[in-house]
Every structure is written in C-alpha cells, then in structure tokens.
Amino acid sequence: VQLQASGGGLVQAGGSLRLSCAAPGTILSVFVSNDMGWYRQAPGKQRELVALITSSGSTNYADSVKGRFTISRINTKRAVSLQMNSLKPDDTAVYYCHTKRGITEYWGQGTLVTVSS
C-alpha cells in the first residue's frame, strides 16, 4: 500500500487547511477494509494519533482536535482527508497518513503544517 499525502502549508492561527491522502495503487476491496488515520509529529515530540476513520466510517479524534478537525474517506477514490479548522500554533507538525494491514503498517511521506501566531 502506497500512501501519498498532500495539502500542508503555512497558515495563520484561526485558519484552515485540508490534508489529503491517496492510495492510488491499492485494490479497492483492500482500501475499503482498512482503517485509515492521520498522525502528527511536532519537533521534539513523539508521533501521536490525530484522527482515525474505520472501515465502517466510525471516527475517533485526539482530545486536542475534537470539534476542529474532521476526517473523512472517499473509498471510490481511495482517499482520506483531514479538514482542519481553527488551527492553533500547537497544531504545527508534520502530518502523516497511516494504515495497517495485518501486522504491516504503511505511512505516507508526511506533509508539514505550520501555524503562525
């Protein structure tokens, strides 16, 4: 499974960004059966789970982003998105999309989000 992330950039506090992650070479039946997530890693900190969407469409969010971020998936496009609103400087990090198949984990290349105060 190859994951391609995009959409990062520089934004002022209070602004919005939308991250996208595509898995263009993935067989559709495989993609729809996988949970998809977004993680982030800020400088000097451990990578943390930001949002998760299961194969059935259920979602979970880190407490720090609840009410501000929304994860969604479009299975027919083999894509998952993360809409980020009301961004804060603490959201500054490299964001990675992630999935897991069996015991194997797959990561996108990371996209940098910088929120200025």
Coordinates of N, CA, C and O in Angstrom, one line a residue:
V1 N 0.8 -1.2 0.0 CA 0.0 0.0 0.0 C 0.9 1.2 0.0 O 1.7 1.4 0.9
Q2 N 0.7 2.1 -1.0 CA 1.5 3.3 -1.1 C 0.6 4.5 -0.8 O -0.5 4.6 -1.4
L3 N 1.0 5.3 0.2 CA 0.1 6.4 0.6 C 0.8 7.7 0.2 O 2.0 7.9 0.4
Q4 N 0.1 8.6 -0.4 CA 0.6 9.9 -0.9 C -0.2 11.0 -0.2 O -1.3 11.2 -0.5
A5 N 0.5 11.8 0.6 CA -0.1 12.9 1.4 C 0.2 14.2 0.7 O 1.3 14.4 0.2
S6 N -0.8 15.1 0.9 CA -0.6 16.5 0.3 C -1.5 17.4 1.1 O -2.3 17.0 1.9
G7 N -1.2 18.7 0.9 CA -2.1 19.7 1.4 C -1.5 20.6 2.6 O -2.2 21.5 3.0
G8 N -0.3 20.3 3.0 CA 0.2 21.0 4.1 C 0.6 22.4 3.7 O 0.5 22.8 2.5
G9 N 1.0 23.3 4.6 CA 1.4 24.6 4.3 C 1.5 25.5 5.5 O 1.4 25.0 6.6
L10 N 1.6 26.8 5.2 CA 1.7 27.8 6.3 C 0.4 28.5 6.4 O -0.2 29.0 5.4
V11 N -0.2 28.6 7.6 CA -1.4 29.3 7.8 C -1.4 30.0 9.1 O -0.6 29.7 10.0
Q12 N -2.1 31.1 9.2 CA -2.2 31.9 10.4 C -3.2 31.2 11.4 O -4.1 30.4 11.0
A13 N -2.9 31.4 12.7 CA -3.8 30.9 13.7 C -5.3 31.3 13.4 O -5.5 32.4 13.0
G14 N -6.2 30.3 13.6 CA -7.6 30.5 13.3 C -7.9 30.1 11.9 O -9.1 30.0 11.5
G15 N -6.9 29.9 11.0 CA -7.2 29.5 9.7 C -7.5 28.0 9.5 O -7.6 27.3 10.5
S16 N -7.6 27.6 8.2 CA -8.0 26.2 7.9 C -7.0 25.7 6.8 O -6.5 26.4 6.0
L17 N -6.9 24.4 6.9 CA -6.2 23.6 5.9 C -6.9 22.3 5.7 O -7.5 21.8 6.6
R18 N -6.7 21.7 4.5 CA -7.3 20.4 4.2 C -6.2 19.5 3.7 O -5.5 19.8 2.7
L19 N -5.9 18.4 4.4 CA -4.9 17.4 4.0 C -5.6 16.3 3.3 O -6.7 15.9 3.6
S20 N -4.9 15.8 2.3 CA -5.4 14.7 1.5 C -4.4 13.5 1.5 O -3.2 13.8 1.5
C21 N -4.9 12.3 1.5 CA -4.0 11.2 1.4 C -4.7 10.2 0.4 O -5.8 9.8 0.5
A22 N -3.9 9.8 -0.6 CA -4.4 8.9 -1.7 C -3.6 7.6 -1.7 O -2.4 7.6 -1.4
A23 N -4.3 6.6 -2.0 CA -3.7 5.3 -2.2 C -4.0 4.8 -3.6 O -4.8 3.8 -3.7
P24 N -3.4 5.4 -4.6 CA -3.9 5.1 -6.0 C -3.7 3.7 -6.5 O -4.4 3.3 -7.3
G25 N -2.7 3.0 -6.0 CA -2.4 1.7 -6.5 C -3.1 0.6 -5.7 O -2.8 -0.6 -5.9
T26 N -3.9 0.9 -4.7 CA -4.5 -0.1 -3.8 C -5.8 -0.6 -4.4 O -6.6 0.1 -4.9
I27 N -5.9 -1.9 -4.4 CA -7.1 -2.6 -4.8 C -8.3 -2.0 -3.9 O -8.1 -2.0 -2.7
L28 N -9.4 -1.7 -4.6 CA -10.5 -1.1 -3.8 C -11.0 -1.9 -2.7 O -11.2 -1.4 -1.6
S29 N -11.1 -3.2 -2.8 CA -11.5 -4.1 -1.8 C -10.6 -4.1 -0.6 O -11.0 -4.2 0.6
V30 N -9.3 -3.8 -0.8 CA -8.3 -3.7 0.2 C -8.5 -2.4 0.9 O -8.5 -2.3 2.2
F31 N -8.6 -1.3 0.2 CA -8.7 0.0 0.8 C -10.0 0.1 1.7 O -9.9 0.6 2.8
V32 N -11.1 -0.4 1.2 CA -12.3 -0.2 2.0 C -12.3 -1.0 3.3 O -13.1 -0.7 4.2
S33 N -11.5 -2.0 3.3 CA -11.4 -2.9 4.5 C -10.5 -2.4 5.6 O -10.4 -2.9 6.7
N34 N -9.7 -1.3 5.2 CA -8.7 -0.8 6.2 C -9.1 0.4 6.9 O -9.8 1.3 6.3
D35 N -8.8 0.5 8.2 CA -8.9 1.8 8.9 C -7.8 2.7 8.4 O -6.8 2.3 8.0
M36 N -8.2 4.0 8.4 CA -7.2 5.0 7.9 C -7.0 6.0 9.0 O -8.0 6.4 9.7
G37 N -5.8 6.5 9.2 CA -5.6 7.5 10.2 C -4.6 8.6 9.8 O -3.9 8.5 8.8
W38 N -4.7 9.7 10.6 CA -3.7 10.8 10.5 C -3.0 10.9 11.8 O -3.6 10.9 12.9
Y39 N -1.7 10.9 11.7 CA -0.8 11.1 12.9 C -0.1 12.4 12.6 O 0.0 12.9 11.5
R40 N 0.5 12.9 13.7 CA 1.4 14.1 13.6 C 2.5 14.0 14.5 O 2.5 13.4 15.6
Q41 N 3.6 14.7 14.1 CA 4.8 14.7 15.0 C 5.4 16.1 15.0 O 5.8 16.6 13.9
A42 N 5.3 16.7 16.1 CA 5.9 18.0 16.3 C 7.4 17.9 16.7 O 7.8 16.9 17.2
P43 N 8.2 18.9 16.5 CA 9.6 18.9 16.8 C 9.8 18.5 18.3 O 9.2 19.1 19.2
G44 N 10.6 17.5 18.5 CA 10.9 17.1 19.9 C 9.9 16.3 20.6 O 10.0 16.0 21.8
K45 N 8.8 16.0 19.9 CA 7.7 15.2 20.5 C 7.5 13.9 19.8 O 7.9 13.7 18.6
Q46 N 6.8 13.0 20.4 CA 6.5 11.7 19.8 C 5.4 11.8 18.8 O 4.5 12.8 18.9
R47 N 5.3 11.0 17.9 CA 4.2 10.9 16.9 C 3.0 10.5 17.7 O 3.0 9.6 18.5
E48 N 1.9 11.2 17.4 CA 0.6 11.0 18.0 C -0.5 10.8 17.0 O -0.5 11.4 16.0
L49 N -1.5 10.1 17.4 CA -2.7 9.9 16.6 C -3.6 11.1 16.7 O -3.9 11.6 17.8
V50 N -3.9 11.6 15.5 CA -4.8 12.8 15.5 C -6.3 12.4 15.2 O -7.2 12.9 15.9
A51 N -6.5 11.6 14.2 CA -7.8 11.2 13.9 C -7.8 9.8 13.2 O -6.8 9.5 12.5
L52 N -8.8 9.1 13.4 CA -9.0 7.7 12.8 C -10.3 7.6 12.2 O -11.3 8.0 12.8
I53 N -10.4 6.9 11.0 CA -11.7 6.6 10.5 C -11.6 5.1 10.1 O -10.7 4.6 9.5
T54 N -12.6 4.3 10.7 CA -12.6 2.9 10.5 C -13.2 2.5 9.1 O -13.7 3.4 8.4
S55 N -13.1 1.3 8.8 CA -13.6 0.8 7.5 C -15.1 1.0 7.4 O -15.7 1.2 6.3
S56 N -15.8 1.0 8.6 CA -17.2 1.3 8.6 C -17.6 2.7 8.7 O -18.8 3.0 8.7
G57 N -16.6 3.6 8.8 CA -16.9 5.0 8.8 C -16.9 5.7 10.2 O -17.1 6.9 10.3
S58 N -16.7 4.9 11.2 CA -16.7 5.5 12.6 C -15.4 6.3 12.7 O -14.4 5.9 12.1
T59 N -15.5 7.3 13.5 CA -14.3 8.2 13.7 C -13.9 8.4 15.1 O -14.8 8.3 16.0
N60 N -12.7 8.7 15.3 CA -12.1 9.0 16.7 C -11.1 10.1 16.5 O -10.4 10.1 15.5
Y61 N -11.1 11.0 17.5 CA -10.2 12.1 17.4 C -9.4 12.3 18.8 O -9.9 11.9 19.8
A62 N -8.2 12.8 18.6 CA -7.5 13.2 19.8 C -8.3 14.3 20.5 O -8.9 15.2 19.8
D63 N -8.2 14.4 21.8 CA -9.0 15.4 22.6 C -8.6 16.8 22.1 O -9.4 17.7 22.1
S64 N -7.3 17.0 21.7 CA -6.8 18.3 21.4 C -7.4 18.8 20.1 O -7.3 20.0 19.8
V65 N -8.0 18.0 19.3 CA -8.5 18.4 18.0 C -10.0 18.2 17.8 O -10.6 18.6 16.8
K66 N -10.6 17.7 18.8 CA -12.1 17.4 18.7 C -12.8 18.7 18.5 O -12.5 19.7 19.2
G67 N -13.8 18.7 17.6 CA -14.6 19.9 17.3 C -13.9 20.8 16.3 O -14.5 21.8 15.8
R68 N -12.6 20.6 16.0 CA -11.9 21.4 15.0 C -11.5 20.7 13.7 O -11.5 21.2 12.7
F69 N -11.2 19.4 13.9 CA -10.7 18.6 12.8 C -11.8 17.6 12.4 O -12.5 17.1 13.3
T70 N -11.9 17.3 11.1 CA -12.8 16.2 10.6 C -12.1 15.3 9.6 O -11.5 15.8 8.6
I71 N -12.2 14.0 9.9 CA -11.6 13.1 9.0 C -12.7 12.5 8.2 O -13.8 12.2 8.7
S72 N -12.4 12.2 6.9 CA -13.4 11.6 6.0 C -12.7 10.7 5.0 O -11.5 10.9 4.8
R73 N -13.5 9.9 4.4 CA -12.9 9.0 3.3 C -13.8 8.9 2.2 O -15.0 8.9 2.3
I74 N -13.2 8.8 1.0 CA -14.0 8.5 -0.2 C -13.4 7.3 -0.8 O -12.4 7.3 -1.5
N75 N -14.1 6.2 -0.5 CA -13.5 4.9 -0.9 C -13.3 4.7 -2.4 O -12.3 4.2 -2.9
T76 N -14.2 5.2 -3.2 CA -14.1 5.0 -4.6 C -12.9 5.8 -5.2 O -12.4 5.4 -6.3
K77 N -12.4 6.8 -4.5 CA -11.2 7.5 -4.9 C -10.0 7.0 -4.1 O -8.9 7.5 -4.3
R78 N -10.2 6.0 -3.2 CA -9.1 5.5 -2.4 C -8.4 6.7 -1.7 O -7.2 6.8 -1.8
A79 N -9.2 7.5 -1.1 CA -8.6 8.7 -0.5 C -9.2 9.0 0.9 O -10.4 8.6 1.2
V80 N -8.4 9.6 1.7 CA -8.9 10.1 3.0 C -8.4 11.5 3.2 O -7.3 11.9 2.8
S81 N -9.3 12.3 3.8 CA -8.9 13.7 4.0 C -9.0 14.1 5.5 O -9.7 13.4 6.3
L82 N -8.4 15.2 5.8 CA -8.4 15.7 7.2 C -8.7 17.2 7.0 O -7.8 18.0 6.6
Q83 N -9.9 17.7 7.3 CA -10.2 19.1 7.3 C -9.8 19.6 8.7 O -10.3 19.2 9.7
M84 N -9.0 20.7 8.7 CA -8.5 21.3 9.9 C -8.9 22.7 10.0 O -8.5 23.5 9.2
N85 N -9.8 23.0 11.0 CA -10.3 24.4 11.2 C -9.8 24.9 12.5 O -9.3 24.2 13.4
S86 N -9.9 26.2 12.6 CA -9.5 26.9 13.9 C -8.1 26.5 14.3 O -7.9 26.1 15.5
L87 N -7.2 26.5 13.4 CA -5.8 26.0 13.7 C -5.1 26.8 14.7 O -5.3 28.1 14.8
K88 N -4.3 26.2 15.5 CA -3.6 26.8 16.6 C -2.1 26.6 16.3 O -1.7 25.6 15.7
P89 N -1.2 27.4 16.9 CA 0.2 27.2 16.8 C 0.6 25.8 17.3 O 1.6 25.2 16.7
D90 N -0.1 25.2 18.3 CA 0.3 23.9 18.8 C 0.0 22.8 17.7 O 0.4 21.6 18.0
D91 N -0.8 23.1 16.7 CA -1.0 22.1 15.6 C 0.1 22.0 14.7 O 0.1 21.1 13.8
T92 N 1.1 22.8 14.8 CA 2.3 22.8 13.9 C 3.0 21.4 14.1 O 3.4 21.0 15.2
A93 N 3.2 20.7 13.0 CA 3.8 19.4 13.0 C 3.8 18.9 11.6 O 3.3 19.5 10.6
V94 N 4.5 17.8 11.4 CA 4.5 17.0 10.2 C 3.3 16.0 10.4 O 3.3 15.3 11.4
Y95 N 2.4 16.0 9.4 CA 1.3 15.1 9.5 C 1.5 13.9 8.5 O 1.9 14.1 7.4
Y96 N 1.1 12.8 9.0 CA 1.3 11.5 8.3 C 0.0 10.8 8.2 O -0.7 10.6 9.2
C97 N -0.3 10.3 7.0 CA -1.4 9.4 6.9 C -0.9 7.9 7.1 O 0.3 7.7 6.9
H98 N -1.8 7.1 7.6 CA -1.4 5.8 8.1 C -2.5 4.8 7.8 O -3.7 5.1 7.9
T99 N -2.1 3.6 7.5 CA -3.0 2.4 7.6 C -2.2 1.2 8.0 O -1.0 1.2 8.0
K100 N -3.0 0.2 8.2 CA -2.4 -1.1 8.7 C -3.1 -2.2 8.1 O -4.3 -2.2 8.0
R101 N -2.3 -3.2 7.6 CA -2.9 -4.4 7.0 C -2.2 -5.6 7.7 O -1.0 -5.8 7.4
G102 N -3.0 -6.3 8.5 CA -2.4 -7.3 9.3 C -1.4 -6.7 10.3 O -1.8 -5.8 11.0
I103 N -0.2 -7.2 10.3 CA 0.8 -6.6 11.2 C 1.7 -5.6 10.5 O 2.6 -5.0 11.1
T104 N 1.4 -5.3 9.2 CA 2.2 -4.4 8.5 C 1.6 -3.0 8.5 O 0.4 -2.8 8.2
E105 N 2.4 -2.0 8.8 CA 2.0 -0.6 8.9 C 2.5 0.1 7.6 O 3.6 -0.1 7.2
Y106 N 1.7 1.1 7.1 CA 2.0 1.9 6.0 C 1.9 3.3 6.3 O 0.9 3.7 6.9
W107 N 2.9 4.1 5.9 CA 2.9 5.5 6.2 C 3.1 6.3 4.9 O 3.8 6.0 4.1
G108 N 2.4 7.5 4.9 CA 2.6 8.4 3.8 C 3.9 9.2 4.1 O 4.5 9.0 5.2
Q109 N 4.4 10.0 3.2 CA 5.7 10.6 3.3 C 5.7 11.8 4.3 O 6.7 12.3 4.6
G110 N 4.5 12.2 4.8 CA 4.5 13.4 5.7 C 4.3 14.7 4.9 O 4.9 14.9 3.9
T111 N 3.5 15.5 5.5 CA 3.3 16.9 5.0 C 3.3 17.9 6.1 O 2.7 17.7 7.2
L112 N 4.1 18.9 5.9 CA 4.3 19.9 7.0 C 3.2 20.9 7.1 O 2.8 21.6 6.1
V113 N 2.7 21.1 8.3 CA 1.7 22.1 8.6 C 2.3 23.1 9.6 O 2.8 22.6 10.7
T114 N 2.4 24.3 9.3 CA 2.9 25.3 10.2 C 1.8 26.4 10.4 O 1.3 27.0 9.5
V115 N 1.6 26.6 11.7 CA 0.5 27.6 12.1 C 1.2 28.7 12.8 O 1.8 28.5 13.9
S116 N 1.1 29.9 12.3 CA 1.8 31.1 12.9 C 0.8 31.8 13.8 O -0.4 31.8 13.6
S117 N 1.4 32.4 14.8 CA 0.6 33.1 15.8 C 0.4 34.5 15.4 O 1.0 35.0 14.5

